[in-house]
mmCIF file of C-alpha atoms and ligand atoms in Angstrom:
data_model
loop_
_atom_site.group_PDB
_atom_site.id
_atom_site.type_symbol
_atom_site.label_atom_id
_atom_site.label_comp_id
_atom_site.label_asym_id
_atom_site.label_seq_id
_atom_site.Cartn_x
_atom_site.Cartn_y
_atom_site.Cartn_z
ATOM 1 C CA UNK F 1 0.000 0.000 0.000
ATOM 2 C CA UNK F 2 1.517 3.829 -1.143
ATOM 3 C CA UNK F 3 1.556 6.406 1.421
ATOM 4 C CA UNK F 4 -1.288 7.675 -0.397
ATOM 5 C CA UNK F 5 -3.981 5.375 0.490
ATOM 6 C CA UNK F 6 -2.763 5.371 3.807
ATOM 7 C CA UNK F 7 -5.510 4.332 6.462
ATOM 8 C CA UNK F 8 -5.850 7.629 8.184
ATOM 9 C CA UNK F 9 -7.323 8.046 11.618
ATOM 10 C CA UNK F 10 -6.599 12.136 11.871
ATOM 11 C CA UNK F 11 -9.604 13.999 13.722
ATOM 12 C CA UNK F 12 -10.981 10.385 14.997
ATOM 13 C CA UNK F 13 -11.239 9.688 18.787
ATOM 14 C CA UNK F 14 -10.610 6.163 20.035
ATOM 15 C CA UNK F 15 -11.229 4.753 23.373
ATOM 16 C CA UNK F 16 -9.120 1.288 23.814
ATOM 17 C CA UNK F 17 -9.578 -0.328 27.676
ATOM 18 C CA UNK F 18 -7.170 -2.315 28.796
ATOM 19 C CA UNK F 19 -4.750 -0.549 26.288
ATOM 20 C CA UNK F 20 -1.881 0.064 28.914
ATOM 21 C CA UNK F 21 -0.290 -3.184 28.254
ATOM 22 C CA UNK F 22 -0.404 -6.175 25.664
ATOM 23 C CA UNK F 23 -3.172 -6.167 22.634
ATOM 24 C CA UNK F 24 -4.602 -3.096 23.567
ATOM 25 C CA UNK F 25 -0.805 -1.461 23.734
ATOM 26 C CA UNK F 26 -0.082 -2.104 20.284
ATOM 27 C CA UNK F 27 -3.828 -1.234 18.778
ATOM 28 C CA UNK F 28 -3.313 2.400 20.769
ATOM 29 C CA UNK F 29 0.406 2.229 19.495
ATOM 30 C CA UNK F 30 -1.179 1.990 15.784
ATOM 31 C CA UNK F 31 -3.878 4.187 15.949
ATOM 32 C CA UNK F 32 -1.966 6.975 17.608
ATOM 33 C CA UNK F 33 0.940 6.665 14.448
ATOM 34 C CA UNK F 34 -2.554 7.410 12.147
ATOM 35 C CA UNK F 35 -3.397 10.464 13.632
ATOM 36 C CA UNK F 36 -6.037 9.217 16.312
ATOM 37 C CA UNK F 37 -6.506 10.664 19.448
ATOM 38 C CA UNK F 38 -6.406 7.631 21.660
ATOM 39 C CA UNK F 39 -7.941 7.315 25.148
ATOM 40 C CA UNK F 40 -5.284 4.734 26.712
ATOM 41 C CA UNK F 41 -7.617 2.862 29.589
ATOM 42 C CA UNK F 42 -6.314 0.323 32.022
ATOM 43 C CA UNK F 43 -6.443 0.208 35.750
ATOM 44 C CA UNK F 44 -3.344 -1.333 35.813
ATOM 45 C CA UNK F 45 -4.661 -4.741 37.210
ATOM 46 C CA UNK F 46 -2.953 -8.311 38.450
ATOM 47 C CA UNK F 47 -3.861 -10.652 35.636
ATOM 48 C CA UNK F 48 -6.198 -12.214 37.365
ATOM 49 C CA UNK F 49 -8.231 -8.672 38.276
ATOM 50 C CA UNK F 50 -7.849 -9.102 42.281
ATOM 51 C CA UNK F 51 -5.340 -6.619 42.967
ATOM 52 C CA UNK F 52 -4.053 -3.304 41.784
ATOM 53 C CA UNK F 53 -0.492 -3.759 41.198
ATOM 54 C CA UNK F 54 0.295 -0.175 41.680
ATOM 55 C CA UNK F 55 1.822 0.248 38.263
ATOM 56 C CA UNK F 56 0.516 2.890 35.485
ATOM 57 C CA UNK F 57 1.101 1.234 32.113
ATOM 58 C CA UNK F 58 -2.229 3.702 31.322
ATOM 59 C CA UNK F 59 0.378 6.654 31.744
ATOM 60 C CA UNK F 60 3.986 4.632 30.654
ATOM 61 C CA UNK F 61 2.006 4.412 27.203
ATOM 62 C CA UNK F 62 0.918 7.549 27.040
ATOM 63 C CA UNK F 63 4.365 9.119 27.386
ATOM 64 C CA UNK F 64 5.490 6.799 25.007
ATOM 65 C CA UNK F 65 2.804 8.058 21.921
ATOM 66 C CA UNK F 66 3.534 11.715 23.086
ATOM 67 C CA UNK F 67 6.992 11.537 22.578
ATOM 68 C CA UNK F 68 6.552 10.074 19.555
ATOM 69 C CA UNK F 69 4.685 13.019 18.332
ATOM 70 C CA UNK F 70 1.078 11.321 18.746
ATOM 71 C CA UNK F 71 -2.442 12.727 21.176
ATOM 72 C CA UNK F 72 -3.261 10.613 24.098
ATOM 73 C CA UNK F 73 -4.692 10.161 27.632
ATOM 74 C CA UNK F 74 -4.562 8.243 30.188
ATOM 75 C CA UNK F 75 -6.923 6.880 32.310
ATOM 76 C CA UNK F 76 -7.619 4.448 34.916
ATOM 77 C CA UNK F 77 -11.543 3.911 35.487
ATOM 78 C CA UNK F 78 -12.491 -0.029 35.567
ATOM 79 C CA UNK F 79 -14.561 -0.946 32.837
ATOM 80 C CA UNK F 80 -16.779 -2.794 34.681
ATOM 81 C CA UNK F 81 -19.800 -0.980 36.074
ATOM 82 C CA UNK F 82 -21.903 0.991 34.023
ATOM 83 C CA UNK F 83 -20.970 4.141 36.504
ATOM 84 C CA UNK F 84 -17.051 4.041 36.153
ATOM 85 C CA UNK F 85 -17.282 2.725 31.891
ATOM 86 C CA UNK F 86 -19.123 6.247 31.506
ATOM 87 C CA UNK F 87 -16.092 7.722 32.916
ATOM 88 C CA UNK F 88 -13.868 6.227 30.356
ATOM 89 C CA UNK F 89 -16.184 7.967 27.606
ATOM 90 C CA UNK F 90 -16.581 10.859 29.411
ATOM 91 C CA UNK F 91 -12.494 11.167 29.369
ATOM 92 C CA UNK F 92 -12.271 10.920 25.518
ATOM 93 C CA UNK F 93 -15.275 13.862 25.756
ATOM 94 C CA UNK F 94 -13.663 16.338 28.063
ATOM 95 C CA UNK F 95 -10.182 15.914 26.653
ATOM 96 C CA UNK F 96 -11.072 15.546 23.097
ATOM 97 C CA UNK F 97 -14.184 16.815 22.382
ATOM 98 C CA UNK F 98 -15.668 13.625 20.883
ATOM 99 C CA UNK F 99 -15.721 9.460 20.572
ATOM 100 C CA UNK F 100 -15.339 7.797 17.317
ATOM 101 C CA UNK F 101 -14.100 4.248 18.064
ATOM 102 C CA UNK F 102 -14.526 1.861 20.884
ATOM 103 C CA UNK F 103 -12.046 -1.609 21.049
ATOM 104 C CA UNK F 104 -13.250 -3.149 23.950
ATOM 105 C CA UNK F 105 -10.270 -5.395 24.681
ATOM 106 C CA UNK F 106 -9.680 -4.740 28.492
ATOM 107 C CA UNK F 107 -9.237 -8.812 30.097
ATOM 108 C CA UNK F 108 -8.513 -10.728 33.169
ATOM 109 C CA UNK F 109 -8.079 -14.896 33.582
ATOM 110 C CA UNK F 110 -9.438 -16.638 35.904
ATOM 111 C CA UNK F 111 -9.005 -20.060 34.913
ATOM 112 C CA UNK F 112 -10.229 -23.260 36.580
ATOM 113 C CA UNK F 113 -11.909 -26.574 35.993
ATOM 114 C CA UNK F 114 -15.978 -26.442 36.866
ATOM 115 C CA UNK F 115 -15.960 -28.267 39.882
ATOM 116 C CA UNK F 116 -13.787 -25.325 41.434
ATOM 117 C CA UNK F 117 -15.162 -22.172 39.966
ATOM 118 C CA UNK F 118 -16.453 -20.127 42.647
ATOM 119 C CA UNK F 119 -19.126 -17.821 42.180
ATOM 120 C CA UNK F 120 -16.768 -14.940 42.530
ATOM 121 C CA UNK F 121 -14.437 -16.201 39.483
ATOM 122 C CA UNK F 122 -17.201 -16.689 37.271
ATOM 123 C CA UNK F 123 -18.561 -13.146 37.965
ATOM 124 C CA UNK F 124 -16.035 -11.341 37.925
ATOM 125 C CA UNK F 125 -14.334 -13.058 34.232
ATOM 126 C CA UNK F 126 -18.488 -11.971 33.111
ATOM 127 C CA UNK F 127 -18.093 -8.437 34.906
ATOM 128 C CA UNK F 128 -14.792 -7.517 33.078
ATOM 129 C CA UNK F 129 -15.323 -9.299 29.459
ATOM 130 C CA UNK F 130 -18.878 -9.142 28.525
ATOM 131 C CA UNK F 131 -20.267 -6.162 30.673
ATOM 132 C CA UNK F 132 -17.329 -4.236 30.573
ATOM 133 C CA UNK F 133 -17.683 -4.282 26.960
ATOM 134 C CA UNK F 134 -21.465 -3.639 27.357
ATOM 135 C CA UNK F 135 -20.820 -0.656 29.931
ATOM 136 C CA UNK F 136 -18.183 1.292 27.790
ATOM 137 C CA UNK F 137 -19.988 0.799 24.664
ATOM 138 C CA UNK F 138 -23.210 1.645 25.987
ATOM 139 C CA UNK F 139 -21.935 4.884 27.723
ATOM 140 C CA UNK F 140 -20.339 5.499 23.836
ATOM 141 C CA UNK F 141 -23.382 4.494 21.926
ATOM 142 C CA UNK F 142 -25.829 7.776 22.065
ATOM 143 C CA UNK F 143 -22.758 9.818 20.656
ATOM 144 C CA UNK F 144 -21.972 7.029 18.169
ATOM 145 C CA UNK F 145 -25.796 7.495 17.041
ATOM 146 C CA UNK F 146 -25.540 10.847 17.417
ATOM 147 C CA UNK F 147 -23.414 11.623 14.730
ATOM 148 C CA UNK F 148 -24.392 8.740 12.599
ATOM 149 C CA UNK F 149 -21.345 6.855 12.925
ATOM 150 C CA UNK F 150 -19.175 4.888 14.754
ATOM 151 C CA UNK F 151 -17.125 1.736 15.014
ATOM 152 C CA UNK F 152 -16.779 -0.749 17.682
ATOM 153 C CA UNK F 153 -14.413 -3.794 18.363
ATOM 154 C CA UNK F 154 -14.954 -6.109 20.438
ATOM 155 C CA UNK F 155 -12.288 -8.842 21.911
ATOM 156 C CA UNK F 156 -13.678 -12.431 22.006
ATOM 157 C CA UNK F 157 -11.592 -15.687 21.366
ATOM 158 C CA UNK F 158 -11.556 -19.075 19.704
ATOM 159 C CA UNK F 159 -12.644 -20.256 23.396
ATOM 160 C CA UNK F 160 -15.986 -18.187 23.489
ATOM 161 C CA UNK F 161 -16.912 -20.465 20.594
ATOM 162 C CA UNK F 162 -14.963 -23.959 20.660
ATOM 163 C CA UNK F 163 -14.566 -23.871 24.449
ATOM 164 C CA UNK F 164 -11.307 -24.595 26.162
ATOM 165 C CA UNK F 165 -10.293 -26.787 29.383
ATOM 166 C CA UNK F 166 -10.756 -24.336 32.299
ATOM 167 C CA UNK F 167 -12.057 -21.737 30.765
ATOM 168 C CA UNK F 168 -15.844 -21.908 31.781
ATOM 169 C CA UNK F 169 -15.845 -18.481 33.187
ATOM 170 C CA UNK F 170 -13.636 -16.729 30.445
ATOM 171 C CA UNK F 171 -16.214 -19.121 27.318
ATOM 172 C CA UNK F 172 -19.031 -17.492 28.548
ATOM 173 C CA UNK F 173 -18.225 -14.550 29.036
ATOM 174 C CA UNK F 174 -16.147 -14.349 25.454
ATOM 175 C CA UNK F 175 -19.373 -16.207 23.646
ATOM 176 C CA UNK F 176 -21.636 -13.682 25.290
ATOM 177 C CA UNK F 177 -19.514 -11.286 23.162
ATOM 178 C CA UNK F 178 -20.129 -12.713 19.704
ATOM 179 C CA UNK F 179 -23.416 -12.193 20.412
ATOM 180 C CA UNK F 180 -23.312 -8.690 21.597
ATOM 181 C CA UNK F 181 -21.126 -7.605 18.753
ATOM 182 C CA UNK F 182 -23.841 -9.575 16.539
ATOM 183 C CA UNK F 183 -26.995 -8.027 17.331
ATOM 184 C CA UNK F 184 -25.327 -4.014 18.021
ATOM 185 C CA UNK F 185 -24.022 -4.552 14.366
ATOM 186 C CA UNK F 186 -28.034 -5.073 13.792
ATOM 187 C CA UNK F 187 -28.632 -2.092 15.677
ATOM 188 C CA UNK F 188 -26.195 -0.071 14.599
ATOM 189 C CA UNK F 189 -26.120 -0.462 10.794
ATOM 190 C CA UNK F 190 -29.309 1.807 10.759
ATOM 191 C CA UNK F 191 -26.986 4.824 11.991
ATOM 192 C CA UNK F 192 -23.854 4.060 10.119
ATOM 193 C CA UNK F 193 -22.420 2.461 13.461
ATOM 194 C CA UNK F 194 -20.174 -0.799 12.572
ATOM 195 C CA UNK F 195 -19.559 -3.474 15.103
ATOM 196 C CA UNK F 196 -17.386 -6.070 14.805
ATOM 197 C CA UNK F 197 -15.224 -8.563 16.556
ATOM 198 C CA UNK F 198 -11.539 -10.277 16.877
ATOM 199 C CA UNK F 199 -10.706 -13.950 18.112
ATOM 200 C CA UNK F 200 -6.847 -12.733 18.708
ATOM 201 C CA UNK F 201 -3.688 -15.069 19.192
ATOM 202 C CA UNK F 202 -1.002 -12.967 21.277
ATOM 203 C CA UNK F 203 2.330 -13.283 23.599
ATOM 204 C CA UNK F 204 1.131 -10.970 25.943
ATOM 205 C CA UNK F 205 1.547 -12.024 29.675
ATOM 206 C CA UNK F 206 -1.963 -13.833 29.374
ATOM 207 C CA UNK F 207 -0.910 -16.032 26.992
ATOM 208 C CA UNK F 208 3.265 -16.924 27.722
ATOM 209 C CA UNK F 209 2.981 -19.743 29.571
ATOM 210 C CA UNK F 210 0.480 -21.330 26.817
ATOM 211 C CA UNK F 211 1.686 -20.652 23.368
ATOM 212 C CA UNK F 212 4.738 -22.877 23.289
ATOM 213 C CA UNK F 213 7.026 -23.050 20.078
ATOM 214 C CA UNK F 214 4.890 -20.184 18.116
ATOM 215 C CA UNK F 215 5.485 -17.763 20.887
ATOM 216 C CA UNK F 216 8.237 -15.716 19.059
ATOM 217 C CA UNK F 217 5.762 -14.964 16.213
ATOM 218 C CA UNK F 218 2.952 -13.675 17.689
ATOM 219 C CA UNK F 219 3.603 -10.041 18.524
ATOM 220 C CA UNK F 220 0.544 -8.020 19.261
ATOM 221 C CA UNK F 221 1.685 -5.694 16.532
ATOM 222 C CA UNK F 222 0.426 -8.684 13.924
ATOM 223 C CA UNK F 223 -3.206 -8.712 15.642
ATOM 224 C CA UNK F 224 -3.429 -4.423 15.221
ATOM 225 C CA UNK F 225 -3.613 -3.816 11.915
ATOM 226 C CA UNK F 226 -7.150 -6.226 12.032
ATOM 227 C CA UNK F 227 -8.774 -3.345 14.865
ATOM 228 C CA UNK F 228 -7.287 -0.545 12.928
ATOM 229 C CA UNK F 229 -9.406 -1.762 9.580
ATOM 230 C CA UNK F 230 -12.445 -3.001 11.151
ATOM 231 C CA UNK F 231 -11.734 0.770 13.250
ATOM 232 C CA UNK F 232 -11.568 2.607 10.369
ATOM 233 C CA UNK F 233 -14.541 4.738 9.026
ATOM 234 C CA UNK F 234 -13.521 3.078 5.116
ATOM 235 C CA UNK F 235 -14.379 -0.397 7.180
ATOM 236 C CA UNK F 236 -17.072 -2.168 4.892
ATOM 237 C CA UNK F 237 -17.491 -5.140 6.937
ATOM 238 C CA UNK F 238 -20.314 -5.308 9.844
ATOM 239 C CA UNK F 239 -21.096 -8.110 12.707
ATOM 240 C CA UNK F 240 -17.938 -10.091 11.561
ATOM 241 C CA UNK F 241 -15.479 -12.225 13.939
ATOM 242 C CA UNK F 242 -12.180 -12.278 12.372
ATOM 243 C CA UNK F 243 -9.638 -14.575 13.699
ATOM 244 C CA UNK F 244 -6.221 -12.310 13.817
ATOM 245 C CA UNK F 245 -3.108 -14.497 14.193
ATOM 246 C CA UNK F 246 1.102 -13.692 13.407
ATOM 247 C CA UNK F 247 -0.378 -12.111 10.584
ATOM 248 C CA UNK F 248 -3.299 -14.627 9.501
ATOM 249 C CA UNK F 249 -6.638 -13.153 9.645
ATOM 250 C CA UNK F 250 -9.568 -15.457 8.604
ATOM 251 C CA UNK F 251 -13.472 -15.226 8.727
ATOM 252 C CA UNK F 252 -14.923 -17.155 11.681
ATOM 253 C CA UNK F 253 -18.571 -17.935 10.249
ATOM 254 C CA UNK F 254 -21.757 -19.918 11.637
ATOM 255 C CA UNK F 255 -22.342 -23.044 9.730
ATOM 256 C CA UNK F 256 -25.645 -25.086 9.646
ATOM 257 C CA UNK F 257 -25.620 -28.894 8.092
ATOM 258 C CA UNK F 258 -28.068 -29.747 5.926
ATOM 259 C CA UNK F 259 -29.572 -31.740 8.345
ATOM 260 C CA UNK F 260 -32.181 -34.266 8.731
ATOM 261 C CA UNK F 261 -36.099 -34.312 8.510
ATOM 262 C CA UNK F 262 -39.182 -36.003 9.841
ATOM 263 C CA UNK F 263 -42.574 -35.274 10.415
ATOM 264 C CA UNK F 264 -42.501 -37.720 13.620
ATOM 265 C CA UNK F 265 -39.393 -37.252 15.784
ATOM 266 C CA UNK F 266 -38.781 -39.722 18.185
ATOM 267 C CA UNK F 267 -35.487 -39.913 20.680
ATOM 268 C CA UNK F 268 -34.867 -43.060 19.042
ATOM 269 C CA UNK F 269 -35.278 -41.872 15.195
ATOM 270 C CA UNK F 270 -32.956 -38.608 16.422
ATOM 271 C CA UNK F 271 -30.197 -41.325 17.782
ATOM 272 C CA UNK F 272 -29.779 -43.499 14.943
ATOM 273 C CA UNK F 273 -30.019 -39.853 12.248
ATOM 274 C CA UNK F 274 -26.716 -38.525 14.561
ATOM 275 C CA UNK F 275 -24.533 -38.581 11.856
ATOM 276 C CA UNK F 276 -26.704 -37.307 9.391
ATOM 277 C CA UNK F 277 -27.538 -34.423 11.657
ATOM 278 C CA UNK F 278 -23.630 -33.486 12.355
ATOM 279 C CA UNK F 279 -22.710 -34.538 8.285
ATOM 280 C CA UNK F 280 -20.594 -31.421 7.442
ATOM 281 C CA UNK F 281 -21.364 -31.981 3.918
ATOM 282 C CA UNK F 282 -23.210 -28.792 2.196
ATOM 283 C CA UNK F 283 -23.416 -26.771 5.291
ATOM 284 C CA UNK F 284 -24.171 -23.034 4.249
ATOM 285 C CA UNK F 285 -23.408 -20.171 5.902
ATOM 286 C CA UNK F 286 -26.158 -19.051 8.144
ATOM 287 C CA UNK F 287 -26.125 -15.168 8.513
ATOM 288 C CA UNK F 288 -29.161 -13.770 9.671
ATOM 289 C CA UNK F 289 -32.038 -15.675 12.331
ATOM 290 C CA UNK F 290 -34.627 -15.084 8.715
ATOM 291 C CA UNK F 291 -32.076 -17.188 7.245
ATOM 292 C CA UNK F 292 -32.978 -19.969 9.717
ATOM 293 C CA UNK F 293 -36.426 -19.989 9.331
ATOM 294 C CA UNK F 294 -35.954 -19.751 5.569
ATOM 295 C CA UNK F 295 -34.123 -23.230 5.826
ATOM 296 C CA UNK F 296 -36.708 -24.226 8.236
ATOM 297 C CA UNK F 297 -39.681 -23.027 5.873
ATOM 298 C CA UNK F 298 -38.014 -25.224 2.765
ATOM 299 C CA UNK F 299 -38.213 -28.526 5.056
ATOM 300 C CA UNK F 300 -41.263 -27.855 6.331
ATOM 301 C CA UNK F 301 -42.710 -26.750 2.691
ATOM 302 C CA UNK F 302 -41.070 -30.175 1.135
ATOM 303 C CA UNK F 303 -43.277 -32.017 3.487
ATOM 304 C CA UNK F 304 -46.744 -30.518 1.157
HETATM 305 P P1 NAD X 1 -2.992 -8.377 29.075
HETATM 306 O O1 NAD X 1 -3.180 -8.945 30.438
HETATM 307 O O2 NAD X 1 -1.619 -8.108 28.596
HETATM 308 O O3 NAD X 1 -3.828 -7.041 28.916
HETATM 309 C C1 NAD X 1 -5.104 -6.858 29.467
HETATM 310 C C2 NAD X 1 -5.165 -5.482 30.079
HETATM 311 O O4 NAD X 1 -6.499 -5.232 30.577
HETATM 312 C C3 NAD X 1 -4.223 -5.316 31.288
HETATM 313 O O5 NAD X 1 -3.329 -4.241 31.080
HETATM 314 C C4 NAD X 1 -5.164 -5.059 32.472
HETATM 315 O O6 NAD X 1 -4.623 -4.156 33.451
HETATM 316 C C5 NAD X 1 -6.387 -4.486 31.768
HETATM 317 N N1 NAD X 1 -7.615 -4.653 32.563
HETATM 318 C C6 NAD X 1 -8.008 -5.762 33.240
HETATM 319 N N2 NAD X 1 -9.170 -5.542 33.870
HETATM 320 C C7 NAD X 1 -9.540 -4.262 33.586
HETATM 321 C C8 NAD X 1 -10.661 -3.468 33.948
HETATM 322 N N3 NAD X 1 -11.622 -3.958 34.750
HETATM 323 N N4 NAD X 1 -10.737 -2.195 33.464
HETATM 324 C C9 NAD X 1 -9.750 -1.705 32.664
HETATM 325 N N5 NAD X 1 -8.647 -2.413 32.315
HETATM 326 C C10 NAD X 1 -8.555 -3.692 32.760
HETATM 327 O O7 NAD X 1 -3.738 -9.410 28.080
HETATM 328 P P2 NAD X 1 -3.893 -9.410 26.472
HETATM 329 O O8 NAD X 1 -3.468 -10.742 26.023
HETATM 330 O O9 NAD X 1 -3.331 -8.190 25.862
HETATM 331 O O10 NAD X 1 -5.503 -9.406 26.374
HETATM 332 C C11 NAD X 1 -6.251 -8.397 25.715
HETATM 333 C C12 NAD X 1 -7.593 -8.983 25.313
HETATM 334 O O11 NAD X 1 -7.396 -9.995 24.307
HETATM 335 C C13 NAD X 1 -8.358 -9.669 26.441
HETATM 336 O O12 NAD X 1 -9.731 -9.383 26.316
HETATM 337 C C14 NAD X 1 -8.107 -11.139 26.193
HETATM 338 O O13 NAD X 1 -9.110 -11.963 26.744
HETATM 339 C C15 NAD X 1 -8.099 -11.168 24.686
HETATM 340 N N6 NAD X 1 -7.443 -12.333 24.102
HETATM 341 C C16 NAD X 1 -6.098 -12.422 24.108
HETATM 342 C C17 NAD X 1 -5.496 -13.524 23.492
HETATM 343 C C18 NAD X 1 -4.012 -13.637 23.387
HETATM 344 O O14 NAD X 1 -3.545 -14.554 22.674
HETATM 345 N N7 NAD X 1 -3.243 -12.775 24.038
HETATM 346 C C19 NAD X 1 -6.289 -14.551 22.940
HETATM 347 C C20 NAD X 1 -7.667 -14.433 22.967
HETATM 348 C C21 NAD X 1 -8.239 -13.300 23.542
#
């Protein structure tokens, strides 16, 4: 790509959470380097959310883009409560005058098998992932509509929809997410509002202890470039999940098998049709919920 179709983000406002460290560094490292003015959240957590650990990547970053010649801000509100996620808007208001972009991507693990999740490790995993993605994009979303446009990312992963050994708390939470970013992309459309999502691969401290061998390739900086397009106001997709790799970025789509059919289910008739029901074999894409009771109205309407 020439300098001259450059993706510019000069005049734009973006709020990143969780941007003081890891993913979120790099997308606010990017954005900044395109002209945005970049509201740099992160509280400056313990990975696993229970403690403050006193540091200020928040403001370490934001030193960083000045000196580089780039406009940001620091701040430190937690994303999740609806009170203290308005903050984190209201910072990208009072210091720059507007909100363009929201990348949710703020994260804490609290991993564990089932039988040993407590309560308090499933809700707070929920609190930080799913509504703190809710909170900061609902505090953004009258502005967004406001002006008639807007673009949001959201951070989900391949365990929100394959599941991982566990990960119970973080699956939810990071499912919950595909279906957030699926229905405000519904929502939003009307009003020129784009919302999609990322199923990222990283070596970030979340993630060094796990990725073995392909650790040394998978610098945030690969994953950044996929926010900055889906951030930018040129971005023509809407209520996608892209997977965003060491420089791989694929489409992560719902599937539906053909199926099977009979007038007369019985448990027994659905037990021994099993592997027609899970035959891969001509599965469409499924898009839209009227796609599923088109499919539904053709088996139905073969049956005249
Ligand atoms: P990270 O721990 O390096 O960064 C997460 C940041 O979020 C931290 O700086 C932390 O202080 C901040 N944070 C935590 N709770 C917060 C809160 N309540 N309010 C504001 N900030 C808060 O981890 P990362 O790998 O950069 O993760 C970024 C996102 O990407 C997370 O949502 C994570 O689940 C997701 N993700 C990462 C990978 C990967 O391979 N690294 C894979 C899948 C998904």
């Amino acid at each position: 790509m020439t300098d001259n179709n450059e993706l510019r983000f000069d005049g734009a406002v973006a709020v990143i959470t969780g941007a003081g460290r890891g993913l979120g560094a790099a997308h606010a490292r990017l954005l900044a380097a395109r002209g945005a003015m970049v509201v740099v959240n992160d509280v400056g957590g313990s990975l696993d959310g229970s403690a403050d650990e006193g540091a200020s990547p928040a403001q370490e970053l934001v030193a960083e883009i000045t000196a580089a010649g780039g406009h940001a801000v620091a701040d430190h509100h937690d994303v999740s409560t609806p009170e203290s996620a308005a903050q984190i808007v209201q910072t990208a208001i009072d210091e720059f005058g507007r909100i363009d972009i929201v990348v949710n991507n703020a994260g804490i693990l609290r991993d564990k098998t089932f039988h040993q999740l407590d309560p308090a490790d499933m809700q707070k995993v929920l609190d930080v992932h799913l509504y703190g993605s809710a909170w900061v994009t609902r505090a953004a979303w009258p502005h967004l509509r406001e002006q008639n446009g807007g673009r949001v990312v959201m951070t989900t992963s391949v365990a929100g929809y394959l599941g991982n050994f566990g990960q119970a708390n973080y699956a939810s939470a990071k499912a919950g997410l595909i279906g957030l970013t699926k229905t405000l992309a519904i929502e939003g459309g009307r009003r020129n509002i784009k919302v999609n999502a990322i199923a990222p691969g990283a070596r970030t401290r979340m993630t060094e202890q796990v990725l073995g061998p392909l650790a040394d390739r998978l610098d945030p900086s690969f994953v950044s470039p996929v926010v900055a397009m889906l951030a930018h106001e040129s971005c023509p997709l809407n209520g996608e999940l892209l997977l965003a790799a060491g420089g791989r970025v694929a489409r992560v789509h719902s599937a539906q098998t053909r199926g099977w059919f009979d007038e007369a289910p019985t448990p027994e008739s659905v037990l021994a049709n099993v592997d027609t029901i899970l035959d891969p074999t001509d599965a469409p894409v499924v898009e839209a919920v009227e796609q599923e009771f088109a499919v539904l109205t053709d088996w139905l309407g073969s049956t005249d």
